[in-house]
Short mmCIF file of C-alpha atoms in Angstrom, two decimals:
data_model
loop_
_atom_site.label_atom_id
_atom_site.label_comp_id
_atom_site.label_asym_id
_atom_site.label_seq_id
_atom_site.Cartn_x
_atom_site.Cartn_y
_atom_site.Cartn_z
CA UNK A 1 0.00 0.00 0.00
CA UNK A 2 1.38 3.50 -1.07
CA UNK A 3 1.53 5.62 2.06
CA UNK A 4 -2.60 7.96 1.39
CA UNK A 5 -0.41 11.08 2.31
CA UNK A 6 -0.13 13.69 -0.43
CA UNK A 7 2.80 14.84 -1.68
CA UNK A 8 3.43 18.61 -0.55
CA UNK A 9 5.36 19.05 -3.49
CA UNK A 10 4.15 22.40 -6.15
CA UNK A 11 1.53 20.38 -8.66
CA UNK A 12 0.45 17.57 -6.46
CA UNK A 13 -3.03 16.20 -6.55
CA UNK A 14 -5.30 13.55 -6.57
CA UNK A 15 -6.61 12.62 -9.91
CA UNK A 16 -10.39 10.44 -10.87
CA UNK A 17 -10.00 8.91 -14.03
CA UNK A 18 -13.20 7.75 -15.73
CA UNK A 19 -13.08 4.70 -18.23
CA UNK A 20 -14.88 2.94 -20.94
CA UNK A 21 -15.93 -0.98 -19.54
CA UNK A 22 -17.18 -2.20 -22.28
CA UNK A 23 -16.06 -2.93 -26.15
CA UNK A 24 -18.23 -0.46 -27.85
CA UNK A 25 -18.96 0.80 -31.83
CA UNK A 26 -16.96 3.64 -31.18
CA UNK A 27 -14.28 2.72 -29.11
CA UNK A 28 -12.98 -1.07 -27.60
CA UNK A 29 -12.99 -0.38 -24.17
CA UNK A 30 -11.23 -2.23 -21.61
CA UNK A 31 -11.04 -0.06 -18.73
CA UNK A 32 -11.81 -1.62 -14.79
CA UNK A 33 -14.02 1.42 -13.92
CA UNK A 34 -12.77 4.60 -11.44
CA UNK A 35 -9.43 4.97 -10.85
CA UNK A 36 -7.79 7.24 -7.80
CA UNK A 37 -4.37 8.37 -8.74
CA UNK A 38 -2.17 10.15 -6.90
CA UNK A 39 0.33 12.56 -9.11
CA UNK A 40 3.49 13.61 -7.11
CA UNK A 41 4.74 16.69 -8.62
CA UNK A 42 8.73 16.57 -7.85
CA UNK A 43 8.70 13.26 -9.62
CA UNK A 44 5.98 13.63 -12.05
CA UNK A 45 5.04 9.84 -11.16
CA UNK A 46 1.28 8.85 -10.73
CA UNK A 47 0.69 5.93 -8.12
CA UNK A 48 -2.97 4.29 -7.41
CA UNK A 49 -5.19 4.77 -4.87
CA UNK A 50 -8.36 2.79 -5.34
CA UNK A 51 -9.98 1.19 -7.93
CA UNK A 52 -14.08 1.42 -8.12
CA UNK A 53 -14.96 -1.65 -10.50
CA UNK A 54 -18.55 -1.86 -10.21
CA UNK A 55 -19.60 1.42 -12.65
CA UNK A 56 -19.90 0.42 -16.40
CA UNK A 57 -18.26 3.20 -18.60
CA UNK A 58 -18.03 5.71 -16.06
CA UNK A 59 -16.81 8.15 -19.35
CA UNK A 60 -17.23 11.30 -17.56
CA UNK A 61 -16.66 12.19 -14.01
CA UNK A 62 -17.35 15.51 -12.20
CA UNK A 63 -15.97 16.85 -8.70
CA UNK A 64 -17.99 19.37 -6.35
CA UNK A 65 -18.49 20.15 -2.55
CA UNK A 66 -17.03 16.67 -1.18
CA UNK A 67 -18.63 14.68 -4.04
CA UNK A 68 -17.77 13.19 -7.24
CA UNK A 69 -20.40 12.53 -9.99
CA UNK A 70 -19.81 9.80 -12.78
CA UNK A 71 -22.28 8.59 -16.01
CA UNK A 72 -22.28 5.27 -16.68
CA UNK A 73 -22.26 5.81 -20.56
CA UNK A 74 -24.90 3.52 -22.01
CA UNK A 75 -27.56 3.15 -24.42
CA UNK A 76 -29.77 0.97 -21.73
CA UNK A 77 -30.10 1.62 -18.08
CA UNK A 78 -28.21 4.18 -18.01
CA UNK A 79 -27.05 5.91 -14.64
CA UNK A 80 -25.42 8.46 -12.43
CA UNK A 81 -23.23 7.23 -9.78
CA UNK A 82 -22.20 9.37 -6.23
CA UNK A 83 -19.86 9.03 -4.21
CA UNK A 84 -18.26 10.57 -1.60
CA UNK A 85 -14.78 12.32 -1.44
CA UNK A 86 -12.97 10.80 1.81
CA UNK A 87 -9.18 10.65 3.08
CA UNK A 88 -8.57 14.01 1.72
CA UNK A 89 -9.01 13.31 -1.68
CA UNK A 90 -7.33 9.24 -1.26
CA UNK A 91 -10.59 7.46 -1.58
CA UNK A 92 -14.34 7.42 -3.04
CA UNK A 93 -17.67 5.53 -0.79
CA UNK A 94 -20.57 5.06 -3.15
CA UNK A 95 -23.53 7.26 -1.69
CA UNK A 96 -26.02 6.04 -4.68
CA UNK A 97 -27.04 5.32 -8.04
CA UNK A 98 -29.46 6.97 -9.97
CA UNK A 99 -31.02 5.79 -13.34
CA UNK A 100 -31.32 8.06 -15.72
CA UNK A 101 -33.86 8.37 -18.59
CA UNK A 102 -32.25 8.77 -22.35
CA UNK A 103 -29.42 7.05 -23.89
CA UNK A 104 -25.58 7.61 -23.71
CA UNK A 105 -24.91 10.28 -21.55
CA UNK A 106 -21.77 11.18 -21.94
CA UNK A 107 -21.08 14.95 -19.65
CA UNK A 108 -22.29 15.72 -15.82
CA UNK A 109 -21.81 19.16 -14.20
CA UNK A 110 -23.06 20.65 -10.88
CA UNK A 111 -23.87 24.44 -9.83
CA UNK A 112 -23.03 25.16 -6.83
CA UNK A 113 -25.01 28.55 -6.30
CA UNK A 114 -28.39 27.15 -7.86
CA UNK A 115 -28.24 23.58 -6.13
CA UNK A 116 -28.29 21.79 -9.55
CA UNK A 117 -26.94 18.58 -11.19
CA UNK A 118 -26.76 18.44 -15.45
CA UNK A 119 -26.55 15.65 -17.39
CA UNK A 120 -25.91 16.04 -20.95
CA UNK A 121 -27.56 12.48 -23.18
CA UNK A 122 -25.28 12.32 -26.39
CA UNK A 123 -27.54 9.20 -27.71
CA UNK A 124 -30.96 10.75 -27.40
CA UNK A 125 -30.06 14.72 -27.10
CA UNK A 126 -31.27 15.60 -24.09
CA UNK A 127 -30.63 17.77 -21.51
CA UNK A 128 -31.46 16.63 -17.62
CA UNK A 129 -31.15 19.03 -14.51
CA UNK A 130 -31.57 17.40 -11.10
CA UNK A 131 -32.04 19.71 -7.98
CA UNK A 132 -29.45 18.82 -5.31
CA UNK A 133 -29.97 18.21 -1.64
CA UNK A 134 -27.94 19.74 0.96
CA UNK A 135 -25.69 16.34 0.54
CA UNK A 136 -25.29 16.74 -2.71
CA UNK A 137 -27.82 13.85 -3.88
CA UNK A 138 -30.13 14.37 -6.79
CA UNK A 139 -33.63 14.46 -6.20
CA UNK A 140 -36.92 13.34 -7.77
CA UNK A 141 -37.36 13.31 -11.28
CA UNK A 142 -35.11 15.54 -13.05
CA UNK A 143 -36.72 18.09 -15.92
CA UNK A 144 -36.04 16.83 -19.23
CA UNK A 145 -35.35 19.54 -22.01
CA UNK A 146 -35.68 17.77 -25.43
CA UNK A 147 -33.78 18.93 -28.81
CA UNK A 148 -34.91 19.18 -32.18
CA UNK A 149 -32.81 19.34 -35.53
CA UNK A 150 -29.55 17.93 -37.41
CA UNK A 151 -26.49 18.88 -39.14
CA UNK A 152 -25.44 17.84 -42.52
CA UNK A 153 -23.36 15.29 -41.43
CA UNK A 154 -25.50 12.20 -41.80
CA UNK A 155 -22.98 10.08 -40.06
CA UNK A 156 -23.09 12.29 -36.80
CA UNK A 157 -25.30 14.43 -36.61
CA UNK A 158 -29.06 12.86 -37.80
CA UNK A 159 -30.22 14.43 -34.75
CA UNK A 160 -29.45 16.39 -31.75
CA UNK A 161 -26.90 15.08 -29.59
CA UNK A 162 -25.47 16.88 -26.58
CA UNK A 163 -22.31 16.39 -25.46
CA UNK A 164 -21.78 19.36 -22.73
CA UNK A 165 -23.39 21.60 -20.54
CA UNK A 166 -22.26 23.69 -17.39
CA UNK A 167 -22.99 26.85 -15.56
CA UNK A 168 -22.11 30.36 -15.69
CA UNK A 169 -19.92 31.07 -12.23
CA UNK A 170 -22.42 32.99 -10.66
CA UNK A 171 -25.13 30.03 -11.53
CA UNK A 172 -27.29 32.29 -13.77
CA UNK A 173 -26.84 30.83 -16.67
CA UNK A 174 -26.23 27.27 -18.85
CA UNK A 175 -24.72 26.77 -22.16
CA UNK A 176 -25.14 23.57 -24.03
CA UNK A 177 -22.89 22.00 -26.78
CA UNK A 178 -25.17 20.71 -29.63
CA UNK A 179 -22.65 18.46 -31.65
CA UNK A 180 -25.59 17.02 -34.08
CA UNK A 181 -26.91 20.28 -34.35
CA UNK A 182 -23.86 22.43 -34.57
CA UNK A 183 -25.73 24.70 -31.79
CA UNK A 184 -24.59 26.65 -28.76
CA UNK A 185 -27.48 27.43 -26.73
CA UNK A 186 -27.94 29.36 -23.85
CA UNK A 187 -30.74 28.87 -20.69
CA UNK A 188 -30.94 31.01 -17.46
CA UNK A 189 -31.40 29.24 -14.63
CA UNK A 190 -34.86 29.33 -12.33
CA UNK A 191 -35.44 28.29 -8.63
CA UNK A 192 -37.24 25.41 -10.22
CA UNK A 193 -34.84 24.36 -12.89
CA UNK A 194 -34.34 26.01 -16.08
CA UNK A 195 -36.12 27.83 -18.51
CA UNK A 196 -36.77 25.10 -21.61
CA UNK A 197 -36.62 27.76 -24.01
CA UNK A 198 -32.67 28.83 -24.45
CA UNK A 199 -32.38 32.88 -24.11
CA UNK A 200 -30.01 32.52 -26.81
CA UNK A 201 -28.37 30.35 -29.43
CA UNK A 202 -25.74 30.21 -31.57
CA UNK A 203 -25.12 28.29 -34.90
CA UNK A 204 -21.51 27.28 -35.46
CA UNK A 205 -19.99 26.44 -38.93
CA UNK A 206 -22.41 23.74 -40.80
CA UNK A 207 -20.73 20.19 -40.08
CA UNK A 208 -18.57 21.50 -37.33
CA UNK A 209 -19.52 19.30 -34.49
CA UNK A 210 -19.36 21.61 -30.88
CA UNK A 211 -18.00 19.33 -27.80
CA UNK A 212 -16.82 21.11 -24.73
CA UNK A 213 -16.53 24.78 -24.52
CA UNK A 214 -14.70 27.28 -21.73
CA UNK A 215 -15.71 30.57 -20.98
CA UNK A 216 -13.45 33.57 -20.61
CA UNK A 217 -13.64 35.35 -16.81
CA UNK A 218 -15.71 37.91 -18.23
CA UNK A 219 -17.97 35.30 -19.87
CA UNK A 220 -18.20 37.11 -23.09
CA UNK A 221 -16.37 34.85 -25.08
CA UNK A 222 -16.88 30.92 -25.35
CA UNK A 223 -13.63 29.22 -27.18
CA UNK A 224 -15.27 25.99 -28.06
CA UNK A 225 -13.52 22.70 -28.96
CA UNK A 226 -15.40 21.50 -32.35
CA UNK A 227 -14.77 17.52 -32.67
CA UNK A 228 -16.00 17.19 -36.72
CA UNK A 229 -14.38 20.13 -38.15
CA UNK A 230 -11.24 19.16 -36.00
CA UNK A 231 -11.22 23.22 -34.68
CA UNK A 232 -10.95 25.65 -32.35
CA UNK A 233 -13.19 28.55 -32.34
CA UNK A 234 -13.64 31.46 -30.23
CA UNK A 235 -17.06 33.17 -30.30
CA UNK A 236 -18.38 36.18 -29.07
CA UNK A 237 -21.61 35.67 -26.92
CA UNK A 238 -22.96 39.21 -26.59
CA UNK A 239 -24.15 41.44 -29.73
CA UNK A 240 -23.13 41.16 -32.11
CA UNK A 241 -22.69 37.51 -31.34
CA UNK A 242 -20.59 34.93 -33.89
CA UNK A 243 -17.30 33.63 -34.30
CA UNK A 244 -14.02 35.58 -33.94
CA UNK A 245 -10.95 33.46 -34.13
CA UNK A 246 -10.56 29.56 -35.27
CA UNK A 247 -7.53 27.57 -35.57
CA UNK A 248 -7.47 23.65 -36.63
CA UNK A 249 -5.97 20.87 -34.90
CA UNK A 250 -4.26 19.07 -37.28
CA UNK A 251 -0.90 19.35 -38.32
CA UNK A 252 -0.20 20.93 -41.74
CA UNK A 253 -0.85 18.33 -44.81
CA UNK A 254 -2.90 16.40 -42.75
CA UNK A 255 -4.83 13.63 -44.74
CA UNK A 256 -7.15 11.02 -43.67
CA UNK A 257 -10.25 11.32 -40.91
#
């Protein structure tokens, strides 16, 4: 056993590292479920903690308030798994598991300030929000906000299919990433949930396929990873709204998918 001290040393931290379970169309998986790692930063090493093998494709994982929050990515039953955040950071106690409604969900974030939980459904293209207890459980049935549309890539985007969403940092607001829809939408945020209909949307590039985005501090500008077009675009959120910058992510002369 590795001794469950940190290391004190500059860039030290404990690490959860979500996995695909199962051999899949779009990816063999072989993982064992959650790993804890410990990274020591004055020898760059990595050395493991604990192992959680009961999820099945825990792909995404999210930390908040003492909890961590995993999606076990599948097109039946799937789920959202809690656990708690013990030993300073050294180990994980399952608190629960909640089944979900929709296929494939493949993102979960929490805000803090409104007490909420979002899941984002890749397979089916929804969007779920869960109100949070004062443990940080989700509870009742979540609201479902349905998408409608496609992109003209036939292979990828037939329909909606969500792949992110995460508050503002003052909890007033929620973009989306709408990578069948090539859509960036916006929704405030309500006592209740959120408002179904987005206060604002944004069309990317036709065919470009938006993933994961990061806001500046400011929160006017988004720079959004798009997975199709193999970019990087920055957009401006406010009026006039649209793109500003892109970049691709492939070398020079690249050919081939």
């Amino acid at each position: 056993m590795h001794d469950p001290t940190l290391s004190s040393a500059p860039g030290s931290c404990m690490l959860a590292v979500g996995t695909y379970t199962e051999i899949l169309p779009h990816v063999q998986g072989r993982g064992r479920g959650i790993h804890l790692l410990a990274f020591d930063g004055a020898t760059a090493s990595f050395h493991e903690r604990q192992v959680l093998t009961g999820p099945v494709n825990p792909s995404y994982l999210c930390a908040a308030a003492g909890r961590l929050y995993g999606v076990s990515e599948r097109e039946r039953d799937a789920a959202l798994e809690v656990y708690a955040i013990e030993a300073g950071g050294a180990a994980l106690r399952p608190l629960g598991r909640i089944t979900l409604p929709g296929a494939a969900p493949c993102h979960v974030s929490v805000n803090l300030p409104a007490r909420q939980l979002y899941v984002s459904n890749y397979g089916s293209g929804e969007l779920l929000c869960f109100a949070l207890d004062a443990g940080g459980m989700p509870q009742g049935t979540p609201q479902v906000i349905a998408r409608r549309g496609a992109g003209p890539r036939a292979d990828r985007q037939e329909g909606p299919h969500l792949h992110y969403a995460a508050a503002t940092d003052d909890g007033a607001r929620v973009y989306l990433c709408d990578l069948g829809t090539d859509t960036i939408a916006c929704h405030r945020v309500r006592p209740d949930g959120l408002d179904p209909t987005p206060a604002r949307e944004l069309r990317t590039r036709p065919g470009a396929g938006p993933r994961h985005l990061a806001l500046t501090a400011d929160g006017a500008l988004a720079a959004v990873v798009e997975e199709l077009s193999n970019t990087v675009a920055v957009y401006a959120l406010d009026e006039p709204a649209g793109e500003r910058a892109r970049a691709s992510t492939l070398p020079r002369n690249w050919r081939g998918a």
